[in-house]
Amino acid sequence: MQPRRPPPPALLLSLWLLPSLALAAAASADPQYTDVPRQSPAVGLPRGILQLAARAALHFFNFRAGSPSALRVLAAVQEGRAWVDPQEGCKVDLVFSTEQYNPEQEGEEHSGKCSARVFFKNEKPRPAINVTCTQLFDKVKRQEKDYLLYKQMKQLKTPLGTVSIPDSHGHIDPSLRPLWDLAFLGSSYVMWEKTTQFLHYYLVQLSSVKQLKTDDDSIDFDFTVLLHEFSTQEIIPCRIHLVWYPGKPLKVNYHCQELQSPEEGSGTVEGSAMAQNEFNNF
């Protein structure tokens, strides 16, 4: 019996390249693919970590901006890399594009770009975030819009109490839009603080609103929102107390009803208390 001939060098090279080609194809085909360095174990890294990190960064960004007129939502993750340290947690560096949350004005730029570093401590909420975004809104126009919204809220004649915003058809009455935008702004803090590397949140509905009297000119609201918790698919009611005045740091405290540990679902913060986190243009 003759000994088998070794495969030609070209075939050996193609076989050696197959895993690399397959990996590259997966990265280009799957927007949720995460580039993890070989030396960093990927154990416990959830699928879609780049999108989750981008949403957490935007929740933090929206809260710190403190402007209902400057709200942004995620458009797409453009690039990113995640590292996993079994003892510490997961660190994500990424670049993503954003869109204006309520693009009503024609002739304005509605898209932008952000870069962020997000650090998730092992299964703990409130990721540490450094985020920088390109300027998306003219400062003077944004201030004018915020003050117009502020005046609308001060003159609001619709009885407050039990509401459904949006309604069962997903519609938001224009007269109630300022309420929804303020609820979205206050909820941004709650969603950021509750996010972990395995859980993220989406605002589903504003279900009740109570406007409180204040000793100054600020707007003071107690409201209840429903948050959709991924990946448990639970709907979480959260009561939020929000104090807002255009150009000043947002003040938020909240309590969420949860099946696990209700005491872990409450928090309080003022925007100025977050100065240790990097926060740039909006």
XYZ file of C-alpha atoms in Angstrom, residues 1-279:
279
model
C 0.000 0.000 0.000
C 1.383 3.380 -1.007
C 1.535 6.081 1.652
C -0.953 8.938 1.310
C 0.428 12.067 -0.222
C 0.217 15.173 1.932
C -2.271 17.786 0.682
C -0.756 20.503 -1.512
C 0.315 23.736 0.217
C -2.497 25.718 -1.442
C -5.104 23.393 0.085
C -3.463 23.625 3.499
C -3.597 27.425 3.247
C -7.276 27.397 2.280
C -8.138 25.060 5.157
C -6.240 27.289 7.580
C -8.134 30.361 6.324
C -11.615 28.829 6.578
C -12.220 29.684 10.281
C -11.034 33.254 9.731
C -13.228 33.675 6.648
C -16.232 32.268 8.486
C -15.637 34.630 11.402
C -15.365 37.628 9.089
C -18.552 36.616 7.273
C -20.412 36.345 10.564
C -19.238 39.792 11.614
C -20.378 41.408 8.372
C -23.706 39.587 8.231
C -24.753 39.944 11.844
C -25.044 43.510 13.221
C -25.066 42.052 16.724
C -21.703 40.380 16.290
C -19.265 41.490 18.981
C -15.550 41.760 18.320
C -14.005 40.191 21.429
C -10.195 40.003 21.697
C -8.830 36.468 21.897
C -7.231 37.016 25.271
C -10.566 38.038 26.819
C -12.928 35.155 27.583
C -16.409 35.627 26.107
C -18.159 33.578 28.766
C -21.343 35.344 29.864
C -21.315 37.856 27.016
C -24.935 38.256 25.881
C -25.894 38.442 22.236
C -26.563 42.008 21.176
C -24.278 43.550 23.822
C -23.323 46.392 21.458
C -26.942 47.461 20.993
C -27.620 47.130 24.705
C -24.594 49.285 25.537
C -25.618 51.919 22.968
C -29.125 52.160 24.443
C -27.724 52.477 27.963
C -25.406 55.259 26.801
C -28.343 57.094 25.196
C -30.505 56.759 28.313
C -27.689 58.374 30.259
C -27.124 61.006 27.568
C -30.819 61.982 27.431
C -31.061 62.257 31.198
C -27.949 64.397 31.490
C -29.040 66.667 28.628
C -32.205 67.407 30.620
C -33.938 68.696 27.491
C -37.203 67.243 26.105
C -36.323 68.906 22.787
C -32.929 67.176 22.544
C -33.999 63.564 23.038
C -32.224 61.003 20.873
C -32.882 57.369 20.012
C -30.566 54.721 18.608
C -30.372 54.417 14.830
C -27.582 51.842 14.349
C -24.368 50.587 15.917
C -21.557 51.241 13.475
C -18.634 49.598 15.219
C -17.696 48.288 18.629
C -15.674 45.913 20.740
C -16.413 44.219 24.059
C -14.036 42.821 26.677
C -15.070 40.434 29.415
C -13.316 40.135 32.746
C -14.914 37.324 34.799
C -13.958 39.107 38.016
C -15.028 42.627 37.065
C -17.600 42.643 34.283
C -17.931 43.703 30.673
C -16.442 46.801 29.024
C -17.758 48.012 25.661
C -16.284 50.637 23.338
C -18.551 51.590 20.469
C -19.610 54.146 17.885
C -23.268 54.495 16.941
C -25.610 56.778 15.026
C -28.666 58.438 16.532
C -31.895 60.020 15.386
C -33.925 62.848 16.828
C -36.689 61.348 18.950
C -39.387 63.722 17.755
C -38.307 65.057 14.330
C -41.138 67.499 13.675
C -39.234 70.478 12.308
C -38.361 70.309 8.615
C -34.989 71.500 7.445
C -33.183 70.399 10.616
C -30.505 67.764 10.992
C -32.129 64.684 12.481
C -29.177 62.304 12.664
C -25.989 62.330 14.686
C -23.118 60.172 15.860
C -21.933 59.189 19.339
C -18.971 57.327 20.763
C -19.140 55.748 24.201
C -17.405 53.511 26.688
C -19.825 51.489 28.800
C -18.766 49.337 31.729
C -21.178 46.739 33.105
C -20.241 45.420 36.522
C -21.095 41.739 36.814
C -24.912 41.561 36.675
C -25.182 44.852 38.594
C -27.328 47.764 37.411
C -26.299 51.354 36.627
C -23.436 50.900 34.132
C -20.624 53.468 34.210
C -20.772 55.522 31.019
C -18.588 58.024 29.191
C -20.356 59.321 26.074
C -19.575 61.988 23.500
C -21.982 62.996 20.730
C -21.798 65.344 17.780
C -23.890 68.450 18.186
C -27.325 67.664 16.781
C -29.317 70.684 17.888
C -28.694 74.395 17.666
C -28.453 75.526 21.275
C -30.632 78.621 20.854
C -33.352 76.704 18.971
C -33.291 73.927 21.560
C -33.688 76.434 24.386
C -36.591 78.080 22.548
C -38.315 74.718 22.066
C -37.790 73.779 25.703
C -39.271 77.069 26.889
C -42.255 76.674 24.537
C -42.853 73.189 25.944
C -42.495 74.613 29.442
C -45.183 77.223 28.712
C -47.470 74.520 27.293
C -47.070 72.493 30.457
C -47.792 75.500 32.659
C -50.954 76.231 30.658
C -52.074 72.614 30.371
C -55.860 72.440 30.734
C -56.338 68.718 30.171
C -57.355 67.137 33.493
C -54.475 65.176 34.918
C -54.844 61.791 36.535
C -55.340 58.458 34.804
C -54.131 58.660 31.210
C -53.053 56.309 28.452
C -50.259 57.840 26.423
C -49.983 56.545 23.795
C -53.545 55.267 23.443
C -54.512 51.713 22.474
C -53.820 52.559 18.833
C -50.353 53.912 19.554
C -51.457 57.519 18.972
C -50.271 60.484 21.026
C -52.559 63.508 20.970
C -50.471 66.606 20.101
C -51.793 68.399 23.206
C -50.370 65.569 25.356
C -47.036 65.349 23.590
C -45.248 67.563 26.185
C -46.362 65.151 28.923
C -45.000 62.185 26.993
C -41.680 63.887 26.256
C -41.186 64.757 29.928
C -42.080 61.182 30.900
C -39.547 59.901 28.353
C -36.930 62.267 29.777
C -37.510 61.170 33.385
C -37.717 57.510 32.392
C -34.311 57.775 30.700
C -32.687 58.006 34.116
C -34.660 55.038 35.452
C -33.863 52.889 32.412
C -30.168 53.730 32.598
C -29.927 53.011 36.311
C -31.749 49.665 36.012
C -29.854 48.406 32.940
C -27.438 45.497 33.347
C -25.470 43.530 30.759
C -28.435 41.142 30.562
C -31.435 43.472 31.058
C -32.557 46.584 29.253
C -35.773 48.594 29.190
C -38.166 50.302 26.824
C -40.815 52.871 27.730
C -44.233 51.482 26.786
C -46.827 53.831 28.248
C -47.510 56.753 30.546
C -50.451 55.651 32.678
C -50.987 58.420 35.258
C -49.880 61.994 35.866
C -50.232 64.334 38.816
C -48.944 67.889 38.652
C -47.760 69.272 41.978
C -47.657 72.860 43.162
C -44.204 74.322 43.647
C -42.737 77.321 45.457
C -40.754 78.280 42.363
C -41.318 78.223 38.597
C -40.254 74.616 38.037
C -42.548 71.884 36.756
C -43.142 69.204 39.376
C -44.779 65.923 38.358
C -45.586 62.570 39.861
C -46.282 60.068 37.101
C -46.442 56.337 36.517
C -44.939 54.661 33.478
C -44.874 51.090 32.241
C -41.451 49.762 31.250
C -40.927 46.655 29.130
C -38.061 44.680 30.620
C -35.977 42.642 28.183
C -35.217 39.747 28.343
C -37.713 38.746 31.066
C -40.579 40.291 29.029
C -42.068 41.668 32.251
C -44.011 44.942 32.267
C -42.710 46.972 35.208
C -44.758 49.882 36.658
C -42.545 52.696 37.915
C -43.644 55.769 39.813
C -41.410 58.727 39.007
C -41.149 62.153 40.627
C -39.667 64.699 38.240
C -38.725 68.351 38.750
C -37.771 70.255 35.599
C -37.036 73.790 34.509
C -35.448 74.653 31.133
C -31.675 74.907 31.351
C -31.400 73.463 34.848
C -30.339 69.938 35.905
C -33.157 67.435 35.948
C -34.184 66.060 39.343
C -35.586 62.525 39.455
C -36.499 59.961 42.065
C -38.500 56.818 41.489
C -39.785 53.506 42.759
C -40.477 50.462 40.586
C -42.645 47.489 41.507
C -40.741 44.272 40.884
C -41.219 40.593 41.586
C -37.653 40.208 42.873
C -36.465 42.802 45.364
C -38.537 46.004 45.391
C -35.976 47.794 47.531
C -33.476 47.461 44.696
C -35.832 49.208 42.315
C -35.783 52.661 43.853
C -33.395 55.527 43.493
C -32.939 59.267 43.588
C -30.669 61.646 41.746
C -30.100 65.201 40.656
C -28.417 65.849 37.335
C -25.586 67.800 38.945
C -24.659 64.736 41.007
C -23.365 62.976 37.883
C -20.447 65.324 37.213
C -17.861 62.544 37.478
C -19.068 61.083 34.170
C -17.817 62.554 30.911
C -20.598 64.287 29.006
